[in-house]
Amino acid sequence: MSKNALILSGGGARAAYQVGVLQAVSDILPHLSHPFPIVCGTSAGAINALAMAAHPGSFRQASRDLAESWQALTVDQVYRTEWKALIGGLSKVVASFFNHGIAKGKPLSLLDNSPLRELLIDIIPFDNIERRITKGYLEAVSVTALGYSSGESVSFFQGHPDLRGWRRSRRVGTPTKITVEHLLASSAIPTVFPAVHLSQEYFGDGAMRQLAPVSSALHLGADRVFVIGVSGNRNPSQWTKKTKPHPKYPPSVAQIIGQMFNSAFIDSLEGDLEHLERVNDLVALLDGKRCDRTGPLRAVDTLIISPSKPLDKIAGRRVRELPKSMRFFMRSTGATTRGGGASAASYLLFAHGYCAELIDLGYQDAMWEKEAIQEFFSATQHNESQTS
């Protein structure tokens, strides 16, 4: 029987887009109770992945509850925004310059994301993961983080006892019981949020050095993947647009940081998907006997949903929704449309209006792909009808 995998990439507040897509899928296929036996997430996508995988109800109920959580989300529930906290974070970074770049006490970070820990514990029933695995609703769930000492991209997974770990170049799969610490580690944007100590090593955001974001799902047994991205770069309508005119000023701090974030959160996924599509084309050219000789190389069905509109522009319009302290920080670094760094703001803009607009966009984009979604899940619907 084919195994579907849900792959949710990182992207901070951009992950709200994924929630809209998941809601649309549940509306398009209302009778599909458990469409994804394998769920993989990175960074903020890992939070959405765990919320879906650990939910005790159906896929439809899980997507509804996740949407409600995002729609009620405020910046203060993710990181502290009072002046004292922001100045304190900046002071720690400056003080580390006089201590070989090492912070005294807690790991370095500009923002204090301690509220996020409480939020995750409140909305995700981690103990329910094992129950769903035992009942057969879930095969495995994976969360990826980067080890700062080893430099390895580690996929922590909890799943069926028969699943085994793996090791590739700079990529490791490790079976474990997933906790809130794994989510905090996977979503710890470098220097923005603090690193998390796990397995005798400090870990940061899983999007860094994640050369093959799709590989975790394949190692866990998936042969069909449903990917929700957070970039419009794969949208052909964006390819034909004219290039922007030459800028009048050098790039701002936020513009540079935004490109660094794009490189970590977006480029590796898009590159891996292009590689997957080329492998599928290659396997399609081989006959049955030659396919047997390729060993683990196999065709993998894919469906990719990505934003039809640039999220940077949406963020540029919504920066004003941030608390006064963060608005000052965004303006001073150029994280606005005028400063050219709206892309950086799009990752930290956990504001109601921005998240709601991204959820609506995700829902609309998925509805436009209704026929493709129905076709992708046709085999799954048939299998569920046979087992019910």
mmCIF file of C-alpha atoms in Angstrom:
data_model
loop_
_atom_site.group_PDB
_atom_site.id
_atom_site.type_symbol
_atom_site.label_atom_id
_atom_site.label_comp_id
_atom_site.label_asym_id
_atom_site.label_seq_id
_atom_site.Cartn_x
_atom_site.Cartn_y
_atom_site.Cartn_z
ATOM 1 C CA MET A 1 0.000 0.000 0.000
ATOM 2 C CA SER A 2 1.318 3.456 -0.914
ATOM 3 C CA LYS A 3 2.372 5.700 1.958
ATOM 4 C CA ASN A 4 1.734 9.427 1.800
ATOM 5 C CA ALA A 5 4.043 11.852 3.551
ATOM 6 C CA LEU A 6 3.306 15.439 4.511
ATOM 7 C CA ILE A 7 6.369 17.698 4.322
ATOM 8 C CA LEU A 8 6.191 21.132 5.936
ATOM 9 C CA SER A 9 9.153 23.427 5.428
ATOM 10 C CA GLY A 10 10.436 26.115 7.767
ATOM 11 C CA GLY A 11 9.762 29.807 7.529
ATOM 12 C CA GLY A 12 8.783 31.333 10.871
ATOM 13 C CA ALA A 13 5.491 33.204 10.582
ATOM 14 C CA ARG A 14 5.279 32.191 6.918
ATOM 15 C CA ALA A 15 4.176 28.768 8.169
ATOM 16 C CA ALA A 16 0.682 30.214 8.616
ATOM 17 C CA TYR A 17 0.315 29.665 4.863
ATOM 18 C CA GLN A 18 0.595 25.909 5.425
ATOM 19 C CA VAL A 19 -2.414 25.980 7.749
ATOM 20 C CA GLY A 20 -4.636 27.403 5.027
ATOM 21 C CA VAL A 21 -3.556 24.673 2.613
ATOM 22 C CA LEU A 22 -4.267 21.954 5.190
ATOM 23 C CA GLN A 23 -7.711 23.414 5.837
ATOM 24 C CA ALA A 24 -8.491 23.376 2.126
ATOM 25 C CA VAL A 25 -7.377 19.752 1.796
ATOM 26 C CA SER A 26 -9.714 18.787 4.640
ATOM 27 C CA ASP A 27 -12.588 20.569 2.874
ATOM 28 C CA ILE A 28 -11.796 19.044 -0.512
ATOM 29 C CA LEU A 29 -11.585 15.555 1.019
ATOM 30 C CA PRO A 30 -13.842 15.693 4.106
ATOM 31 C CA HIS A 31 -14.065 11.911 4.484
ATOM 32 C CA LEU A 32 -10.295 11.357 4.543
ATOM 33 C CA SER A 33 -9.558 10.708 8.233
ATOM 34 C CA HIS A 34 -5.835 9.964 8.237
ATOM 35 C CA PRO A 35 -4.269 10.870 4.863
ATOM 36 C CA PHE A 36 -0.648 11.171 6.058
ATOM 37 C CA PRO A 37 0.886 8.219 7.937
ATOM 38 C CA ILE A 38 4.252 10.007 7.695
ATOM 39 C CA VAL A 39 4.608 13.646 8.769
ATOM 40 C CA CYS A 40 7.890 15.585 8.511
ATOM 41 C CA GLY A 41 8.535 19.163 9.540
ATOM 42 C CA THR A 42 11.356 21.646 9.890
ATOM 43 C CA SER A 43 11.503 24.842 11.956
ATOM 44 C CA ALA A 44 8.024 26.420 12.184
ATOM 45 C CA GLY A 45 6.833 23.696 9.816
ATOM 46 C CA ALA A 46 7.779 21.170 12.517
ATOM 47 C CA ILE A 47 5.342 22.868 14.897
ATOM 48 C CA ASN A 48 2.516 22.495 12.380
ATOM 49 C CA ALA A 49 3.610 18.910 11.682
ATOM 50 C CA LEU A 50 3.517 17.902 15.355
ATOM 51 C CA ALA A 51 0.204 19.659 15.920
ATOM 52 C CA MET A 52 -1.323 17.599 13.095
ATOM 53 C CA ALA A 53 0.399 14.318 13.966
ATOM 54 C CA ALA A 54 -0.375 14.428 17.704
ATOM 55 C CA HIS A 55 -3.997 15.542 17.400
ATOM 56 C CA PRO A 56 -6.374 12.888 18.813
ATOM 57 C CA GLY A 57 -9.092 13.537 16.216
ATOM 58 C CA SER A 58 -9.407 13.303 12.461
ATOM 59 C CA PHE A 59 -7.366 15.226 9.915
ATOM 60 C CA ARG A 60 -10.235 17.653 9.464
ATOM 61 C CA GLN A 61 -10.493 18.334 13.207
ATOM 62 C CA ALA A 62 -6.721 18.724 13.493
ATOM 63 C CA SER A 63 -6.569 21.289 10.682
ATOM 64 C CA ARG A 64 -9.452 23.251 12.217
ATOM 65 C CA ASP A 65 -7.845 23.364 15.671
ATOM 66 C CA LEU A 66 -4.474 24.328 14.203
ATOM 67 C CA ALA A 67 -6.090 27.168 12.250
ATOM 68 C CA GLU A 68 -7.804 28.433 15.403
ATOM 69 C CA SER A 69 -4.455 28.456 17.221
ATOM 70 C CA TRP A 70 -2.805 30.490 14.458
ATOM 71 C CA GLN A 71 -5.745 32.894 14.147
ATOM 72 C CA ALA A 72 -5.593 33.610 17.884
ATOM 73 C CA LEU A 73 -1.796 33.924 17.876
ATOM 74 C CA THR A 74 -0.096 37.116 19.036
ATOM 75 C CA VAL A 75 3.557 38.119 18.886
ATOM 76 C CA ASP A 76 3.796 38.031 22.686
ATOM 77 C CA GLN A 77 2.935 34.318 22.623
ATOM 78 C CA VAL A 78 6.045 33.609 20.538
ATOM 79 C CA TYR A 79 8.665 35.982 21.942
ATOM 80 C CA ARG A 80 8.833 38.787 24.464
ATOM 81 C CA THR A 81 8.478 42.232 22.901
ATOM 82 C CA GLU A 82 8.855 44.630 25.836
ATOM 83 C CA TRP A 83 11.753 47.073 25.609
ATOM 84 C CA LYS A 84 13.559 45.504 28.567
ATOM 85 C CA ALA A 85 13.647 42.076 26.900
ATOM 86 C CA LEU A 86 14.825 43.426 23.534
ATOM 87 C CA ILE A 87 17.551 45.576 25.044
ATOM 88 C CA GLY A 88 18.589 42.690 27.291
ATOM 89 C CA GLY A 89 19.002 40.369 24.298
ATOM 90 C CA LEU A 90 21.055 42.912 22.409
ATOM 91 C CA SER A 91 23.203 43.540 25.494
ATOM 92 C CA LYS A 92 23.983 39.828 25.806
ATOM 93 C CA VAL A 93 25.159 39.674 22.207
ATOM 94 C CA VAL A 94 27.400 42.725 22.699
ATOM 95 C CA ALA A 95 28.744 41.369 26.012
ATOM 96 C CA SER A 96 29.694 38.089 24.312
ATOM 97 C CA PHE A 97 32.244 39.995 22.211
ATOM 98 C CA PHE A 98 34.313 40.350 25.359
ATOM 99 C CA ASN A 99 34.008 36.655 26.254
ATOM 100 C CA HIS A 100 35.244 34.929 23.071
ATOM 101 C CA GLY A 101 31.748 35.265 21.575
ATOM 102 C CA ILE A 102 30.235 33.025 24.255
ATOM 103 C CA ALA A 103 27.289 34.081 26.393
ATOM 104 C CA LYS A 104 27.381 33.705 30.139
ATOM 105 C CA GLY A 105 24.495 31.517 31.219
ATOM 106 C CA LYS A 106 21.805 30.959 28.602
ATOM 107 C CA PRO A 107 22.647 30.622 24.878
ATOM 108 C CA LEU A 108 22.892 33.791 22.813
ATOM 109 C CA SER A 109 19.740 35.195 21.245
ATOM 110 C CA LEU A 110 18.328 38.578 20.341
ATOM 111 C CA LEU A 111 14.799 37.514 21.260
ATOM 112 C CA ASP A 112 13.458 35.603 24.260
ATOM 113 C CA ASN A 113 11.115 32.881 22.979
ATOM 114 C CA SER A 114 10.225 31.444 26.407
ATOM 115 C CA PRO A 115 6.499 32.156 25.771
ATOM 116 C CA LEU A 116 6.656 29.789 22.795
ATOM 117 C CA ARG A 117 7.516 26.862 25.068
ATOM 118 C CA GLU A 118 4.350 27.398 27.095
ATOM 119 C CA LEU A 119 2.260 27.742 23.939
ATOM 120 C CA LEU A 120 3.554 24.507 22.418
ATOM 121 C CA ILE A 121 2.971 22.541 25.610
ATOM 122 C CA ASP A 122 -0.567 23.904 25.692
ATOM 123 C CA ILE A 123 -1.592 23.116 22.095
ATOM 124 C CA ILE A 124 0.332 19.887 21.306
ATOM 125 C CA PRO A 125 -0.397 16.631 23.213
ATOM 126 C CA PHE A 126 3.040 15.047 22.742
ATOM 127 C CA ASP A 127 2.073 11.850 24.614
ATOM 128 C CA ASN A 128 -0.611 11.177 22.012
ATOM 129 C CA ILE A 129 1.976 10.540 19.280
ATOM 130 C CA GLU A 130 2.754 7.066 20.590
ATOM 131 C CA ARG A 131 -0.941 6.251 20.927
ATOM 132 C CA ARG A 132 -1.576 7.133 17.289
ATOM 133 C CA ILE A 133 1.401 5.031 16.203
ATOM 134 C CA THR A 134 0.079 2.062 18.205
ATOM 135 C CA LYS A 135 -3.393 2.422 16.663
ATOM 136 C CA GLY A 136 -1.892 2.481 13.170
ATOM 137 C CA TYR A 137 -3.006 6.009 12.293
ATOM 138 C CA LEU A 138 0.586 7.223 12.208
ATOM 139 C CA GLU A 139 3.701 5.522 10.856
ATOM 140 C CA ALA A 140 6.246 8.163 11.862
ATOM 141 C CA VAL A 141 6.728 11.836 12.624
ATOM 142 C CA SER A 142 10.041 13.618 12.072
ATOM 143 C CA VAL A 143 11.547 16.909 13.279
ATOM 144 C CA THR A 144 14.855 18.171 11.846
ATOM 145 C CA ALA A 145 17.433 20.337 13.641
ATOM 146 C CA LEU A 146 21.077 21.295 13.094
ATOM 147 C CA GLY A 147 23.802 20.212 15.511
ATOM 148 C CA TYR A 148 26.143 23.160 16.059
ATOM 149 C CA SER A 149 29.111 21.001 17.091
ATOM 150 C CA SER A 150 28.778 18.168 14.565
ATOM 151 C CA GLY A 151 27.446 20.320 11.728
ATOM 152 C CA GLU A 152 24.986 17.521 10.918
ATOM 153 C CA SER A 153 21.351 17.850 9.967
ATOM 154 C CA VAL A 154 19.624 15.501 12.418
ATOM 155 C CA SER A 155 16.103 14.224 11.805
ATOM 156 C CA PHE A 156 14.661 13.127 15.143
ATOM 157 C CA PHE A 157 11.826 10.715 14.450
ATOM 158 C CA GLN A 158 9.281 8.785 16.481
ATOM 159 C CA GLY A 159 7.573 5.948 14.714
ATOM 160 C CA HIS A 160 6.920 2.259 14.190
ATOM 161 C CA PRO A 161 9.401 -0.004 16.027
ATOM 162 C CA ASP A 162 10.585 -1.514 12.733
ATOM 163 C CA LEU A 163 11.935 1.829 11.499
ATOM 164 C CA ARG A 164 15.691 2.264 11.726
ATOM 165 C CA GLY A 165 17.919 5.305 11.781
ATOM 166 C CA TRP A 166 20.162 6.294 8.900
ATOM 167 C CA ARG A 167 23.380 8.139 8.208
ATOM 168 C CA ARG A 168 24.315 9.966 5.034
ATOM 169 C CA SER A 169 26.733 12.790 4.305
ATOM 170 C CA ARG A 170 25.859 15.480 6.879
ATOM 171 C CA ARG A 171 22.431 13.866 7.362
ATOM 172 C CA VAL A 172 21.395 11.641 10.256
ATOM 173 C CA GLY A 173 18.122 10.003 11.269
ATOM 174 C CA THR A 174 17.768 9.284 14.984
ATOM 175 C CA PRO A 175 14.817 7.477 16.625
ATOM 176 C CA THR A 176 13.647 9.172 19.823
ATOM 177 C CA LYS A 177 10.601 10.280 21.755
ATOM 178 C CA ILE A 178 9.835 13.768 20.455
ATOM 179 C CA THR A 179 9.273 16.495 23.045
ATOM 180 C CA VAL A 180 8.818 20.245 23.132
ATOM 181 C CA GLU A 181 12.610 20.588 23.262
ATOM 182 C CA HIS A 182 12.928 19.132 19.757
ATOM 183 C CA LEU A 183 10.449 21.688 18.403
ATOM 184 C CA LEU A 184 12.234 24.571 20.109
ATOM 185 C CA ALA A 185 15.547 23.338 18.703
ATOM 186 C CA SER A 186 14.208 22.928 15.181
ATOM 187 C CA SER A 187 12.726 26.455 15.201
ATOM 188 C CA ALA A 188 15.684 28.216 16.866
ATOM 189 C CA ILE A 189 16.556 30.755 14.137
ATOM 190 C CA PRO A 190 20.302 31.504 14.489
ATOM 191 C CA THR A 191 21.076 34.447 16.825
ATOM 192 C CA VAL A 192 17.347 35.326 16.870
ATOM 193 C CA PHE A 193 16.193 32.481 19.163
ATOM 194 C CA PRO A 194 18.412 30.547 21.612
ATOM 195 C CA ALA A 195 19.953 27.178 20.725
ATOM 196 C CA VAL A 196 18.631 24.135 22.610
ATOM 197 C CA HIS A 197 20.705 21.420 24.273
ATOM 198 C CA LEU A 198 19.762 17.915 23.099
ATOM 199 C CA SER A 199 21.677 14.631 23.026
ATOM 200 C CA GLN A 200 24.910 16.144 24.392
ATOM 201 C CA GLU A 201 24.912 18.890 21.747
ATOM 202 C CA TYR A 202 23.364 22.284 21.094
ATOM 203 C CA PHE A 203 20.911 22.419 18.195
ATOM 204 C CA GLY A 204 19.519 25.240 16.088
ATOM 205 C CA ASP A 205 17.079 25.776 13.265
ATOM 206 C CA GLY A 206 16.716 22.662 11.129
ATOM 207 C CA ALA A 207 16.546 24.596 7.862
ATOM 208 C CA MET A 208 20.271 25.333 8.083
ATOM 209 C CA ARG A 209 22.358 22.810 6.144
ATOM 210 C CA GLN A 210 19.281 20.742 5.377
ATOM 211 C CA LEU A 211 20.505 19.732 1.954
ATOM 212 C CA ALA A 212 17.720 17.232 1.250
ATOM 213 C CA PRO A 213 14.472 18.177 3.047
ATOM 214 C CA VAL A 214 12.507 15.413 1.302
ATOM 215 C CA SER A 215 14.926 12.631 2.239
ATOM 216 C CA SER A 216 13.592 12.117 5.779
ATOM 217 C CA ALA A 217 10.175 11.153 4.443
ATOM 218 C CA LEU A 218 11.726 8.731 1.953
ATOM 219 C CA HIS A 219 13.888 7.098 4.639
ATOM 220 C CA LEU A 220 10.741 6.628 6.728
ATOM 221 C CA GLY A 221 9.072 4.697 3.896
ATOM 222 C CA ALA A 222 7.103 7.283 1.922
ATOM 223 C CA ASP A 223 6.635 6.843 -1.806
ATOM 224 C CA ARG A 224 4.259 9.787 -2.286
ATOM 225 C CA VAL A 225 4.946 13.252 -0.853
ATOM 226 C CA PHE A 226 2.691 16.262 -0.374
ATOM 227 C CA VAL A 227 4.844 19.353 0.076
ATOM 228 C CA ILE A 228 3.680 22.769 1.268
ATOM 229 C CA GLY A 229 6.295 25.428 0.588
ATOM 230 C CA VAL A 230 6.436 29.039 1.728
ATOM 231 C CA SER A 231 7.947 30.626 -1.384
ATOM 232 C CA GLY A 232 6.405 31.723 -4.669
ATOM 233 C CA ASN A 233 9.623 31.031 -6.569
ATOM 234 C CA ARG A 234 8.165 27.807 -8.010
ATOM 235 C CA ASN A 235 5.184 29.695 -9.399
ATOM 236 C CA PRO A 236 5.782 30.028 -13.193
ATOM 237 C CA SER A 237 3.923 33.350 -13.217
ATOM 238 C CA GLN A 238 6.800 34.843 -11.236
ATOM 239 C CA TRP A 239 9.446 33.731 -13.741
ATOM 240 C CA THR A 240 8.316 36.004 -16.570
ATOM 241 C CA LYS A 241 8.194 39.194 -14.517
ATOM 242 C CA LYS A 242 10.654 41.939 -15.339
ATOM 243 C CA THR A 243 13.678 42.299 -13.137
ATOM 244 C CA LYS A 244 13.641 45.127 -10.626
ATOM 245 C CA PRO A 245 15.439 48.373 -11.485
ATOM 246 C CA HIS A 246 18.873 49.044 -10.076
ATOM 247 C CA PRO A 247 18.605 50.101 -6.415
ATOM 248 C CA LYS A 248 19.581 53.591 -5.334
ATOM 249 C CA TYR A 249 21.139 52.456 -2.069
ATOM 250 C CA PRO A 250 23.246 49.521 -0.821
ATOM 251 C CA PRO A 251 21.304 46.666 0.836
ATOM 252 C CA SER A 252 20.068 47.272 4.364
ATOM 253 C CA VAL A 253 20.893 44.977 7.288
ATOM 254 C CA ALA A 254 17.425 43.423 7.113
ATOM 255 C CA GLN A 255 17.685 42.917 3.346
ATOM 256 C CA ILE A 256 20.911 40.960 3.810
ATOM 257 C CA ILE A 257 19.405 38.942 6.674
ATOM 258 C CA GLY A 258 16.278 38.301 4.604
ATOM 259 C CA GLN A 259 18.329 36.763 1.794
ATOM 260 C CA MET A 260 20.173 34.630 4.348
ATOM 261 C CA PHE A 261 16.827 33.419 5.702
ATOM 262 C CA ASN A 262 15.590 32.694 2.172
ATOM 263 C CA SER A 263 18.715 30.670 1.506
ATOM 264 C CA ALA A 264 18.179 28.578 4.627
ATOM 265 C CA PHE A 265 14.409 28.165 4.608
ATOM 266 C CA ILE A 266 13.558 28.088 0.899
ATOM 267 C CA ASP A 267 16.437 27.334 -1.478
ATOM 268 C CA SER A 268 17.298 23.844 -0.176
ATOM 269 C CA LEU A 269 13.701 22.638 -0.463
ATOM 270 C CA GLU A 270 13.322 23.971 -3.984
ATOM 271 C CA GLY A 271 16.640 22.433 -5.020
ATOM 272 C CA ASP A 272 15.702 19.070 -3.517
ATOM 273 C CA LEU A 273 12.343 19.083 -5.296
ATOM 274 C CA GLU A 274 14.044 19.802 -8.624
ATOM 275 C CA HIS A 275 16.393 16.884 -7.975
ATOM 276 C CA LEU A 276 13.426 14.643 -7.135
ATOM 277 C CA GLU A 277 11.671 15.605 -10.342
ATOM 278 C CA ARG A 278 14.804 14.788 -12.394
ATOM 279 C CA VAL A 279 15.105 11.376 -10.717
ATOM 280 C CA ASN A 280 11.449 10.672 -11.500
ATOM 281 C CA ASP A 281 12.064 11.558 -15.158
ATOM 282 C CA LEU A 282 15.112 9.284 -15.212
ATOM 283 C CA VAL A 283 13.321 6.323 -13.621
ATOM 284 C CA ALA A 284 10.447 6.750 -16.076
ATOM 285 C CA LEU A 285 12.881 6.126 -18.954
ATOM 286 C CA LEU A 286 14.024 2.782 -17.529
ATOM 287 C CA ASP A 287 12.350 -0.542 -18.166
ATOM 288 C CA GLY A 288 11.416 -2.975 -15.401
ATOM 289 C CA LYS A 289 14.698 -4.906 -15.352
ATOM 290 C CA ARG A 290 16.845 -1.803 -15.212
ATOM 291 C CA CYS A 291 14.674 -0.315 -12.455
ATOM 292 C CA ASP A 292 15.458 -3.367 -10.306
ATOM 293 C CA ARG A 293 19.154 -2.534 -10.587
ATOM 294 C CA THR A 294 18.725 0.990 -9.225
ATOM 295 C CA GLY A 295 18.219 -0.356 -5.707
ATOM 296 C CA PRO A 296 16.642 2.328 -3.477
ATOM 297 C CA LEU A 297 16.236 4.676 -6.441
ATOM 298 C CA ARG A 298 12.535 4.831 -7.234
ATOM 299 C CA ALA A 299 9.878 7.128 -8.599
ATOM 300 C CA VAL A 300 8.131 9.257 -5.978
ATOM 301 C CA ASP A 301 4.793 10.910 -6.691
ATOM 302 C CA THR A 302 4.760 14.537 -5.603
ATOM 303 C CA LEU A 303 2.262 17.349 -5.202
ATOM 304 C CA ILE A 304 3.592 20.781 -4.274
ATOM 305 C CA ILE A 305 1.523 23.733 -3.129
ATOM 306 C CA SER A 306 3.334 27.092 -2.932
ATOM 307 C CA PRO A 307 2.208 30.720 -2.522
ATOM 308 C CA SER A 308 0.833 32.373 -5.630
ATOM 309 C CA LYS A 309 1.715 35.817 -4.239
ATOM 310 C CA PRO A 310 5.024 37.110 -2.830
ATOM 311 C CA LEU A 311 4.835 36.959 0.966
ATOM 312 C CA ASP A 312 7.417 39.748 1.276
ATOM 313 C CA LYS A 313 4.937 42.318 -0.025
ATOM 314 C CA ILE A 314 2.248 41.116 2.358
ATOM 315 C CA ALA A 315 4.696 41.414 5.241
ATOM 316 C CA GLY A 316 5.695 44.918 4.167
ATOM 317 C CA ARG A 317 2.075 46.025 4.488
ATOM 318 C CA ARG A 318 1.619 44.308 7.846
ATOM 319 C CA VAL A 319 4.726 45.434 9.754
ATOM 320 C CA ARG A 320 2.636 48.156 11.360
ATOM 321 C CA GLU A 321 0.746 45.446 13.288
ATOM 322 C CA LEU A 322 3.793 44.628 15.406
ATOM 323 C CA PRO A 323 4.222 46.081 18.908
ATOM 324 C CA LYS A 324 5.910 49.493 19.059
ATOM 325 C CA SER A 325 9.255 48.058 20.183
ATOM 326 C CA MET A 326 9.417 45.603 17.267
ATOM 327 C CA ARG A 327 8.277 48.255 14.772
ATOM 328 C CA PHE A 328 11.234 50.392 15.849
ATOM 329 C CA PHE A 329 13.553 47.388 15.455
ATOM 330 C CA MET A 330 12.172 46.629 11.981
ATOM 331 C CA ARG A 331 12.451 50.220 10.764
ATOM 332 C CA SER A 332 15.950 50.722 12.159
ATOM 333 C CA THR A 333 17.280 47.620 10.369
ATOM 334 C CA GLY A 334 15.397 48.243 7.120
ATOM 335 C CA ALA A 335 12.907 45.387 7.543
ATOM 336 C CA THR A 336 10.238 47.296 5.630
ATOM 337 C CA THR A 337 9.219 47.649 2.009
ATOM 338 C CA ARG A 338 11.049 50.963 1.791
ATOM 339 C CA GLY A 339 14.200 49.494 3.361
ATOM 340 C CA GLY A 340 14.112 46.486 1.051
ATOM 341 C CA GLY A 341 14.146 44.018 3.957
ATOM 342 C CA ALA A 342 10.482 43.041 4.188
ATOM 343 C CA SER A 343 11.568 39.447 3.584
ATOM 344 C CA ALA A 344 13.242 39.379 7.017
ATOM 345 C CA ALA A 345 10.098 40.780 8.616
ATOM 346 C CA SER A 346 7.989 38.038 6.996
ATOM 347 C CA TYR A 347 9.668 35.421 9.204
ATOM 348 C CA LEU A 348 9.043 37.213 12.527
ATOM 349 C CA LEU A 349 5.668 38.813 11.877
ATOM 350 C CA PHE A 350 3.501 36.662 14.157
ATOM 351 C CA ALA A 351 0.699 39.235 13.997
ATOM 352 C CA HIS A 352 -2.986 38.450 13.637
ATOM 353 C CA GLY A 353 -3.608 40.242 10.339
ATOM 354 C CA TYR A 354 -0.517 38.842 8.621
ATOM 355 C CA CYS A 355 -1.153 35.255 9.719
ATOM 356 C CA ALA A 356 -4.829 35.486 8.777
ATOM 357 C CA GLU A 357 -3.970 36.775 5.296
ATOM 358 C CA LEU A 358 -1.468 33.949 4.772
ATOM 359 C CA ILE A 359 -4.012 31.356 5.916
ATOM 360 C CA ASP A 360 -6.545 32.748 3.430
ATOM 361 C CA LEU A 361 -3.928 32.710 0.659
ATOM 362 C CA GLY A 362 -3.008 29.091 1.415
ATOM 363 C CA TYR A 363 -6.660 28.078 1.358
ATOM 364 C CA GLN A 364 -7.243 29.850 -1.958
ATOM 365 C CA ASP A 365 -4.111 28.392 -3.589
ATOM 366 C CA ALA A 366 -5.079 24.860 -2.558
ATOM 367 C CA MET A 367 -8.614 25.318 -3.838
ATOM 368 C CA TRP A 368 -7.160 26.321 -7.206
ATOM 369 C CA GLU A 369 -5.391 22.949 -7.186
ATOM 370 C CA LYS A 370 -8.540 21.055 -6.205
ATOM 371 C CA GLU A 371 -8.449 18.594 -9.090
ATOM 372 C CA ALA A 372 -4.758 17.829 -8.580
ATOM 373 C CA ILE A 373 -5.374 17.242 -4.862
ATOM 374 C CA GLN A 374 -8.302 14.924 -5.538
ATOM 375 C CA GLU A 375 -6.244 12.954 -8.025
ATOM 376 C CA PHE A 376 -3.259 12.717 -5.654
ATOM 377 C CA PHE A 377 -5.409 11.292 -2.849
ATOM 378 C CA SER A 378 -7.616 9.054 -5.004
ATOM 379 C CA ALA A 379 -5.665 5.929 -4.032
ATOM 380 C CA THR A 380 -5.765 6.902 -0.359
ATOM 381 C CA GLN A 381 -9.546 7.344 -0.445
ATOM 382 C CA HIS A 382 -9.899 3.904 -2.027
ATOM 383 C CA ASN A 383 -7.711 2.289 0.634
ATOM 384 C CA GLU A 384 -9.594 3.935 3.509
ATOM 385 C CA SER A 385 -12.957 2.819 2.053
ATOM 386 C CA GLN A 386 -11.666 -0.772 1.899
ATOM 387 C CA THR A 387 -10.440 -0.793 5.504
ATOM 388 C CA SER A 388 -13.530 0.928 6.964
#
